[in-house]
Short mmCIF file of C-alpha atoms and ligand atoms in Angstrom, two decimals:
data_model
loop_
_atom_site.label_atom_id
_atom_site.label_comp_id
_atom_site.label_asym_id
_atom_site.label_seq_id
_atom_site.Cartn_x
_atom_site.Cartn_y
_atom_site.Cartn_z
CA MET A 1 -25.11 25.26 8.64
CA THR A 2 -22.20 23.16 7.43
CA ASP A 3 -22.67 21.77 3.94
CA LEU A 4 -20.55 20.43 1.06
CA PHE A 5 -19.46 23.99 0.23
CA SER A 6 -18.27 25.01 3.68
CA PRO A 7 -14.48 25.42 3.71
CA VAL A 8 -12.61 23.05 6.01
CA GLN A 9 -9.15 22.70 7.52
CA LEU A 10 -7.50 19.32 6.84
CA GLY A 11 -4.12 19.06 8.51
CA LYS A 12 -2.37 22.25 7.39
CA LEU A 13 -4.50 22.56 4.24
CA LYS A 14 -7.44 24.91 3.92
CA LEU A 15 -9.87 23.23 1.54
CA PRO A 16 -12.47 25.34 -0.31
CA ASN A 17 -15.14 22.65 -0.10
CA ARG A 18 -15.79 19.30 1.57
CA ILE A 19 -16.09 17.28 -1.62
CA VAL A 20 -13.39 14.62 -1.90
CA MET A 21 -12.60 12.62 -5.02
CA ALA A 22 -12.42 9.03 -3.76
CA PRO A 23 -9.55 6.76 -4.84
CA MET A 24 -10.45 4.70 -7.92
CA THR A 25 -8.36 2.13 -9.77
CA ARG A 26 -8.46 2.93 -13.52
CA ASN A 27 -5.65 0.70 -14.91
CA ARG A 28 -4.30 3.24 -17.38
CA ALA A 29 -0.61 3.13 -16.44
CA PRO A 30 0.71 0.40 -18.74
CA GLU A 31 4.30 0.64 -17.47
CA ASN A 32 3.13 1.14 -13.86
CA THR A 33 4.16 4.77 -14.29
CA PRO A 34 1.73 7.71 -14.53
CA THR A 35 1.08 8.96 -18.06
CA ALA A 36 0.17 12.26 -19.73
CA LEU A 37 -3.43 11.03 -19.96
CA MET A 38 -3.51 10.66 -16.19
CA VAL A 39 -2.27 14.27 -15.88
CA GLU A 40 -5.31 15.39 -17.87
CA TYR A 41 -7.72 13.20 -15.87
CA TYR A 42 -6.65 14.49 -12.48
CA THR A 43 -6.31 18.10 -13.67
CA GLN A 44 -9.91 18.01 -14.92
CA ARG A 45 -10.97 17.12 -11.37
CA ALA A 46 -8.87 19.73 -9.50
CA SER A 47 -11.91 21.64 -8.19
CA ALA A 48 -12.42 18.91 -5.59
CA GLY A 49 -11.63 20.01 -2.04
CA LEU A 50 -9.21 17.08 -2.07
CA ILE A 51 -8.29 14.45 -4.67
CA ILE A 52 -7.21 11.07 -3.35
CA THR A 53 -5.56 9.21 -6.22
CA GLU A 54 -6.16 5.65 -7.26
CA GLY A 55 -4.15 3.13 -5.26
CA ALA A 56 -0.44 3.29 -6.06
CA GLN A 57 1.57 0.20 -5.15
CA ILE A 58 4.29 0.90 -2.60
CA SER A 59 6.67 -1.76 -3.99
CA PRO A 60 6.86 -4.36 -6.76
CA GLN A 61 5.62 -6.83 -4.11
CA GLY A 62 2.50 -4.72 -3.51
CA ILE A 63 1.06 -4.94 -7.03
CA GLY A 64 -2.11 -6.91 -7.70
CA TYR A 65 -3.63 -5.60 -10.93
CA PRO A 66 -2.49 -4.80 -14.47
CA ALA A 67 -1.46 -1.26 -15.41
CA THR A 68 -1.70 0.29 -11.95
CA PRO A 69 0.78 3.05 -11.09
CA GLY A 70 3.40 2.70 -8.37
CA ILE A 71 4.94 5.23 -5.98
CA HIS A 72 8.26 3.56 -5.20
CA SER A 73 10.69 4.33 -8.05
CA ILE A 74 12.26 7.54 -9.32
CA GLU A 75 10.54 7.07 -12.70
CA GLN A 76 7.19 6.91 -10.95
CA VAL A 77 7.97 10.03 -8.90
CA GLU A 78 8.78 11.78 -12.19
CA GLY A 79 5.50 10.52 -13.65
CA TRP A 80 3.43 11.83 -10.73
CA GLN A 81 5.18 15.22 -10.55
CA PRO A 82 3.32 16.76 -13.54
CA ILE A 83 0.06 15.59 -11.98
CA THR A 84 0.68 17.24 -8.62
CA ASP A 85 2.03 20.37 -10.37
CA ALA A 86 -1.03 20.68 -12.61
CA VAL A 87 -3.54 20.08 -9.79
CA HIS A 88 -1.76 22.66 -7.62
CA ALA A 89 -1.65 25.15 -10.50
CA LYS A 90 -5.45 24.96 -10.58
CA GLY A 91 -5.64 25.53 -6.81
CA GLY A 92 -6.37 21.89 -5.98
CA HIS A 93 -5.00 19.50 -3.36
CA ILE A 94 -3.96 15.90 -3.91
CA PHE A 95 -3.01 12.91 -1.73
CA VAL A 96 -1.74 9.62 -3.15
CA GLN A 97 -3.13 6.34 -1.87
CA LEU A 98 -0.48 3.88 -0.64
CA TRP A 99 -1.46 0.36 -1.68
CA HIS A 100 -0.19 -3.15 -1.03
CA CYS A 101 -2.53 -5.84 -2.33
CA GLY A 102 -1.23 -8.74 -0.22
CA ARG A 103 -3.11 -11.92 -1.13
CA VAL A 104 -5.33 -10.16 -3.69
CA SER A 105 -2.73 -10.66 -6.39
CA HIS A 106 -1.39 -13.52 -8.48
CA PRO A 107 2.00 -15.22 -9.08
CA ASP A 108 1.93 -13.79 -12.62
CA PHE A 109 2.82 -10.40 -11.11
CA HIS A 110 5.67 -11.86 -9.03
CA ASN A 111 7.76 -14.04 -11.36
CA GLY A 112 5.75 -17.09 -10.33
CA GLU A 113 6.13 -16.53 -6.57
CA LEU A 114 3.16 -16.56 -4.21
CA PRO A 115 1.81 -13.21 -3.02
CA PRO A 116 2.33 -12.54 0.71
CA ALA A 117 -0.46 -12.31 3.30
CA PRO A 118 -0.91 -12.55 7.07
CA SER A 119 -1.96 -16.21 6.77
CA ASP A 120 -2.07 -18.83 4.03
CA ILE A 121 -5.82 -18.46 3.47
CA ARG A 122 -7.00 -18.31 -0.13
CA PRO A 123 -9.70 -15.74 -0.83
CA ALA A 124 -12.67 -16.86 -2.89
CA GLY A 125 -12.68 -15.16 -6.26
CA GLN A 126 -10.42 -14.34 -9.14
CA ALA A 127 -7.49 -12.04 -9.85
CA PHE A 128 -7.37 -9.71 -12.86
CA THR A 129 -4.10 -10.60 -14.59
CA TYR A 130 -2.48 -9.65 -17.88
CA THR A 131 -3.94 -12.83 -19.38
CA GLY A 132 -7.45 -12.39 -17.97
CA LEU A 133 -9.23 -13.60 -14.84
CA GLN A 134 -7.51 -16.39 -12.89
CA ASP A 135 -8.49 -18.02 -9.59
CA PHE A 136 -6.84 -16.50 -6.53
CA VAL A 137 -4.05 -18.71 -5.16
CA THR A 138 -3.31 -19.66 -1.57
CA PRO A 139 -0.90 -16.90 -0.50
CA ARG A 140 2.19 -17.46 1.64
CA ALA A 141 2.09 -16.28 5.25
CA LEU A 142 4.62 -13.54 5.94
CA ASP A 143 7.39 -14.50 8.38
CA ALA A 144 7.55 -12.30 11.46
CA ASP A 145 11.00 -11.12 10.38
CA GLU A 146 9.54 -9.80 7.10
CA ILE A 147 7.21 -7.35 8.88
CA PRO A 148 9.81 -4.57 9.30
CA GLY A 149 10.36 -4.78 5.54
CA ILE A 150 6.64 -4.22 4.91
CA ILE A 151 6.64 -1.17 7.19
CA GLU A 152 9.73 0.10 5.37
CA GLN A 153 7.88 -0.18 2.01
CA TYR A 154 5.18 2.19 3.33
CA ARG A 155 7.73 4.60 4.79
CA HIS A 156 9.71 4.68 1.55
CA ALA A 157 6.59 5.21 -0.57
CA ALA A 158 5.48 8.08 1.69
CA ALA A 159 8.87 9.75 1.25
CA MET A 160 8.59 9.29 -2.53
CA ALA A 161 5.09 10.79 -2.44
CA ILE A 162 6.41 13.99 -0.89
CA LYS A 163 9.23 14.04 -3.47
CA ALA A 164 6.55 13.81 -6.18
CA GLY A 165 4.80 16.90 -4.79
CA PHE A 166 1.80 15.29 -3.10
CA ASP A 167 0.16 17.16 -0.23
CA GLY A 168 0.02 13.90 1.70
CA VAL A 169 -0.80 10.20 1.58
CA GLU A 170 -3.74 7.96 2.35
CA ILE A 171 -2.77 4.57 3.78
CA HIS A 172 -5.06 1.99 2.15
CA SER A 173 -6.27 -0.26 4.95
CA ALA A 174 -9.61 -1.07 3.31
CA ASN A 175 -11.32 -3.35 0.81
CA GLY A 176 -9.48 -6.58 1.51
CA TYR A 177 -5.93 -5.47 0.72
CA LEU A 178 -2.86 -6.26 2.86
CA LEU A 179 -3.50 -4.08 5.93
CA ASP A 180 -7.20 -5.00 5.98
CA GLN A 181 -6.17 -8.67 5.70
CA PHE A 182 -4.21 -8.20 8.93
CA LEU A 183 -7.12 -6.44 10.68
CA ARG A 184 -9.84 -9.01 10.11
CA ASP A 185 -9.89 -12.48 11.64
CA GLY A 186 -11.30 -14.09 8.49
CA SER A 187 -7.91 -13.54 6.83
CA ASN A 188 -5.54 -13.27 9.82
CA GLN A 189 -5.02 -16.41 11.89
CA ARG A 190 -1.47 -15.68 13.00
CA SER A 191 -0.31 -16.74 16.43
CA ASP A 192 2.43 -14.10 16.83
CA ALA A 193 2.22 -10.43 17.90
CA TYR A 194 0.42 -9.54 14.63
CA GLY A 195 -2.51 -11.95 14.99
CA GLY A 196 -5.06 -13.19 17.53
CA SER A 197 -6.42 -10.36 19.66
CA ILE A 198 -7.88 -7.21 18.15
CA GLU A 199 -4.89 -5.33 19.52
CA ASN A 200 -2.48 -7.69 17.78
CA ARG A 201 -4.36 -7.59 14.47
CA THR A 202 -4.26 -3.77 14.58
CA ARG A 203 -0.50 -3.73 15.29
CA LEU A 204 0.73 -3.66 11.68
CA LEU A 205 -1.56 -0.78 10.71
CA LYS A 206 -0.47 1.09 13.84
CA GLU A 207 3.24 0.57 13.11
CA VAL A 208 2.82 1.49 9.43
CA THR A 209 0.93 4.66 10.38
CA GLU A 210 3.58 5.59 12.96
CA ALA A 211 6.37 5.10 10.41
CA VAL A 212 4.58 7.15 7.76
CA CYS A 213 3.68 9.93 10.25
CA ASN A 214 7.29 10.07 11.45
CA GLU A 215 8.50 10.29 7.86
CA ILE A 216 6.24 13.03 6.49
CA GLY A 217 4.29 14.48 9.46
CA ALA A 218 0.97 13.24 10.84
CA ASP A 219 -0.87 16.25 9.38
CA LYS A 220 -0.16 14.83 5.90
CA VAL A 221 -1.50 11.34 6.62
CA GLY A 222 -4.94 9.78 6.32
CA ILE A 223 -6.09 6.18 6.63
CA ARG A 224 -8.89 4.43 4.76
CA ILE A 225 -10.88 1.59 6.35
CA SER A 226 -13.97 -0.37 5.28
CA PRO A 227 -15.57 -1.96 8.36
CA VAL A 228 -18.45 -3.69 6.55
CA ASN A 229 -16.99 -4.33 3.11
CA ALA A 230 -17.14 -8.02 2.16
CA PHE A 231 -15.31 -7.36 -1.13
CA ASN A 232 -12.30 -9.65 -1.67
CA ASP A 233 -13.84 -12.28 0.61
CA MET A 234 -13.38 -10.29 3.81
CA HIS A 235 -15.15 -11.00 7.07
CA ASP A 236 -14.65 -10.54 10.79
CA SER A 237 -16.31 -12.01 13.86
CA ASP A 238 -16.75 -8.65 15.67
CA PRO A 239 -16.28 -5.73 13.27
CA GLN A 240 -17.68 -3.08 15.64
CA ALA A 241 -15.18 -3.87 18.39
CA LEU A 242 -12.36 -4.23 15.87
CA PHE A 243 -12.95 -0.95 14.08
CA ASN A 244 -13.68 1.03 17.26
CA HIS A 245 -10.25 -0.12 18.44
CA VAL A 246 -8.66 0.70 15.07
CA ALA A 247 -10.14 4.22 15.19
CA SER A 248 -8.96 4.93 18.76
CA THR A 249 -5.50 3.49 18.08
CA LEU A 250 -5.09 5.65 15.00
CA SER A 251 -6.53 8.68 16.78
CA ALA A 252 -3.66 8.59 19.29
CA LEU A 253 -1.22 9.05 16.37
CA LYS A 254 -3.08 12.24 15.33
CA PRO A 255 -3.31 11.73 11.55
CA ALA A 256 -5.28 14.27 9.52
CA PHE A 257 -8.20 12.04 8.67
CA LEU A 258 -9.94 8.70 8.81
CA HIS A 259 -11.71 7.82 5.55
CA VAL A 260 -14.46 5.27 6.02
CA VAL A 261 -16.09 3.19 3.29
CA GLU A 262 -19.45 2.86 5.01
CA VAL A 263 -21.03 0.32 2.67
CA SER A 264 -20.19 -3.11 1.32
CA MET A 265 -19.18 -3.31 -2.33
CA ALA A 266 -20.53 -6.85 -2.13
CA GLY A 267 -24.01 -5.52 -1.31
CA GLU A 268 -25.12 -6.84 2.08
CA LEU A 269 -23.89 -6.25 5.65
CA ASP A 270 -24.22 -2.48 5.38
CA ASN A 271 -25.73 -2.21 8.87
CA ALA A 272 -23.34 -4.51 10.77
CA VAL A 273 -21.40 -1.56 12.19
CA ASP A 274 -22.56 1.77 13.64
CA MET A 275 -20.24 4.26 11.92
CA LEU A 276 -21.04 6.93 14.52
CA GLU A 277 -19.27 4.85 17.16
CA ILE A 278 -16.19 4.75 14.95
CA ARG A 279 -16.39 8.48 14.38
CA LYS A 280 -16.53 9.11 18.13
CA CYS A 281 -13.35 7.05 18.64
CA PHE A 282 -11.37 9.22 16.19
CA LYS A 283 -10.51 12.84 16.99
CA GLY A 284 -9.31 13.98 13.52
CA SER A 285 -11.43 14.64 10.44
CA TYR A 286 -13.84 11.92 9.32
CA ILE A 287 -14.40 11.41 5.58
CA ALA A 288 -17.57 9.47 4.78
CA ASN A 289 -17.78 7.43 1.58
CA GLY A 290 -20.29 5.09 0.01
CA ARG A 291 -23.18 5.80 -2.35
CA TYR A 292 -23.54 9.44 -1.27
CA ASP A 293 -25.30 11.93 -3.52
CA LYS A 294 -25.63 15.67 -2.94
CA PRO A 295 -28.57 15.60 -0.47
CA ARG A 296 -27.15 12.70 1.55
CA GLY A 297 -23.72 14.38 1.56
CA ASN A 298 -25.17 17.63 2.88
CA ALA A 299 -27.25 15.71 5.44
CA VAL A 300 -24.33 13.74 6.89
CA LEU A 301 -22.36 16.99 7.28
CA ALA A 302 -25.29 18.91 8.76
CA LYS A 303 -25.85 16.33 11.48
CA GLY A 304 -22.12 16.28 12.27
CA ALA A 305 -21.68 12.61 11.36
CA ALA A 306 -18.82 13.46 8.97
CA ASP A 307 -16.48 16.36 8.18
CA LEU A 308 -16.04 15.66 4.45
CA VAL A 309 -17.71 13.36 1.91
CA ALA A 310 -15.86 11.31 -0.72
CA TYR A 311 -17.49 10.56 -4.07
CA GLY A 312 -16.22 7.77 -6.31
CA ILE A 313 -18.28 6.80 -9.35
CA PRO A 314 -20.02 10.22 -9.61
CA TYR A 315 -16.55 11.81 -9.75
CA LEU A 316 -15.33 9.43 -12.39
CA ALA A 317 -18.15 10.55 -14.70
CA ASN A 318 -18.27 14.25 -13.72
CA PRO A 319 -14.96 16.11 -13.79
CA ASP A 320 -16.72 19.23 -12.45
CA LEU A 321 -18.76 17.53 -9.73
CA PRO A 322 -18.62 20.48 -7.26
CA GLU A 323 -19.90 22.89 -9.94
CA ARG A 324 -22.71 20.50 -10.83
CA PHE A 325 -23.71 20.10 -7.17
CA LEU A 326 -23.59 23.88 -6.72
CA ARG A 327 -25.87 24.50 -9.71
CA ASP A 328 -28.02 21.40 -9.20
CA ALA A 329 -27.07 20.44 -12.73
CA PRO A 330 -27.73 16.95 -14.08
CA LEU A 331 -24.90 14.41 -13.77
CA ASN A 332 -23.23 12.44 -16.58
CA GLU A 333 -23.97 8.71 -16.49
CA PRO A 334 -20.93 6.52 -15.68
CA ASP A 335 -20.01 3.87 -18.29
CA GLN A 336 -19.06 0.62 -16.48
CA ALA A 337 -17.40 -0.82 -19.58
CA THR A 338 -14.60 1.78 -19.46
CA PHE A 339 -13.94 1.79 -15.69
CA TYR A 340 -10.86 -0.45 -15.84
CA GLY A 341 -8.23 -0.04 -18.54
CA GLY A 342 -8.48 1.45 -22.00
CA ASP A 343 -7.75 4.93 -23.24
CA ALA A 344 -9.20 8.43 -23.07
CA HIS A 345 -12.68 7.11 -23.77
CA GLY A 346 -14.63 6.90 -20.52
CA TYR A 347 -11.68 8.57 -18.78
CA THR A 348 -10.98 12.13 -19.92
CA ASP A 349 -13.91 12.56 -22.32
CA TYR A 350 -16.75 12.99 -19.82
CA PRO A 351 -17.90 16.55 -20.54
CA ALA A 352 -17.87 19.39 -18.04
CA LEU A 353 -20.81 21.83 -18.00
CA ASP A 354 -20.72 24.43 -20.77
CA THR A 355 -18.24 22.54 -22.95
C1 PHB B 1 -10.87 -2.54 -7.80
O1 PHB B 1 -9.97 -2.58 -8.65
O2 PHB B 1 -12.00 -2.97 -8.01
C2 PHB B 1 -10.57 -1.95 -6.51
C3 PHB B 1 -9.30 -1.51 -6.24
C4 PHB B 1 -9.03 -0.96 -5.00
C5 PHB B 1 -10.02 -0.88 -4.06
C6 PHB B 1 -11.29 -1.30 -4.33
C7 PHB B 1 -11.57 -1.85 -5.56
O3 PHB B 1 -9.77 -0.37 -2.87
#
C-alpha cells in the first residue's frame, strides 16, 4: 500500500519518499539575498522527498515583507546556488517558490508607490514593514498593458531559478498573493479579459503557467493554490466552481504538480470546497497540505486522495522529519516567537535525532 515512504516520480525526478517540505517565509535574508545560514537550514532538511523553498519575490515589485529572498538578480542566483548544490550533494531535490505579493505589501517597499493588484480593493489587515505593522493601503489596479510585464517577471524568475540550480519552480497562486488576488472575486472586480467570469479570472495564472512551462519545461513546474484560505482577507462567491476550473485549466498545460493548501489559515471555511473534485480535475501529481501529521498523511495517500503530502510547521521544527516519521520518534515543538526573522535560534538549532 502506498504510504509516505513509497518512492514517487515527479516530473523527471524520482523521489525517495512522498514527504514534501512546504514553503515557509522565514525572513532571514536581510539583503533579499540568500545567506550562509539559509544554506545550513535547507541542507539540514535535504532528506525530504522534495523541498519547496520559502517564497522568493520574482521582481522588486513583487516584494511584500522584510528580509525575504528574491530570485530575479544575478546576486540572488549566486546566493541560491550554494543551497541547491548542498541539497543535491545530500541527494535531495529542491524547487523555489515564485512569489509576487500584489496588494499584500506596503508603499514602504516601493519608494512610496502603491503596490499593484487586480483592483483597487484594500485588504483588511496590516503589512509587516521594516518599521513594524502598518495598515494595508488601497492598492492600484494594474493597467491591462502592464499584464505582459507581470508574466515576463515570472518567466524571468523561472529562468533565473534554473540558472541557480533548482530542480524546478512552484508558482505561488495561493494565500492571497497576486495570482490568488486575480482568481477570487473578492479581490478581482476587473471588467477586462482578466476579470469577471471564472475563465477570465483564471487567465493570468494560465498565461503565467504557460510562459513558465515554455521557459523551463512543464515537468519542472508546480502550482500552489488555497481554495478555502481566508488569510489576507480573501473570499470568493463560488470557490468550488472556480478551483475546479483552475485545476482543469492547469491540467491541460501538463505541469508536474498541483499543491493544494486544503485548510484556512484563518481557521474557518475548511469544508467549503471538496478537494477530491479538484484532484479529479487535475491529471498530474497532487500534493496535499494543511495540518497533516504522519497518520493523516499515510491515510490520504492510501485512499488515493493525494500523491504527496507537504508539511510546514512540523518541518520547520524537525530537520529530520522523514527519519522521525520512520522511527515513530517524538517531534520537536515549534517555537512561534522565532518563525519570522532573527538568527540561527529557532532556525538551524532544532536538533536532529541522535545529535
Ligand atoms: C506569511 O508570511 O505569513 C506567509 C507568507 C506566504 C504565504 C503564507 C503566509 O504563502
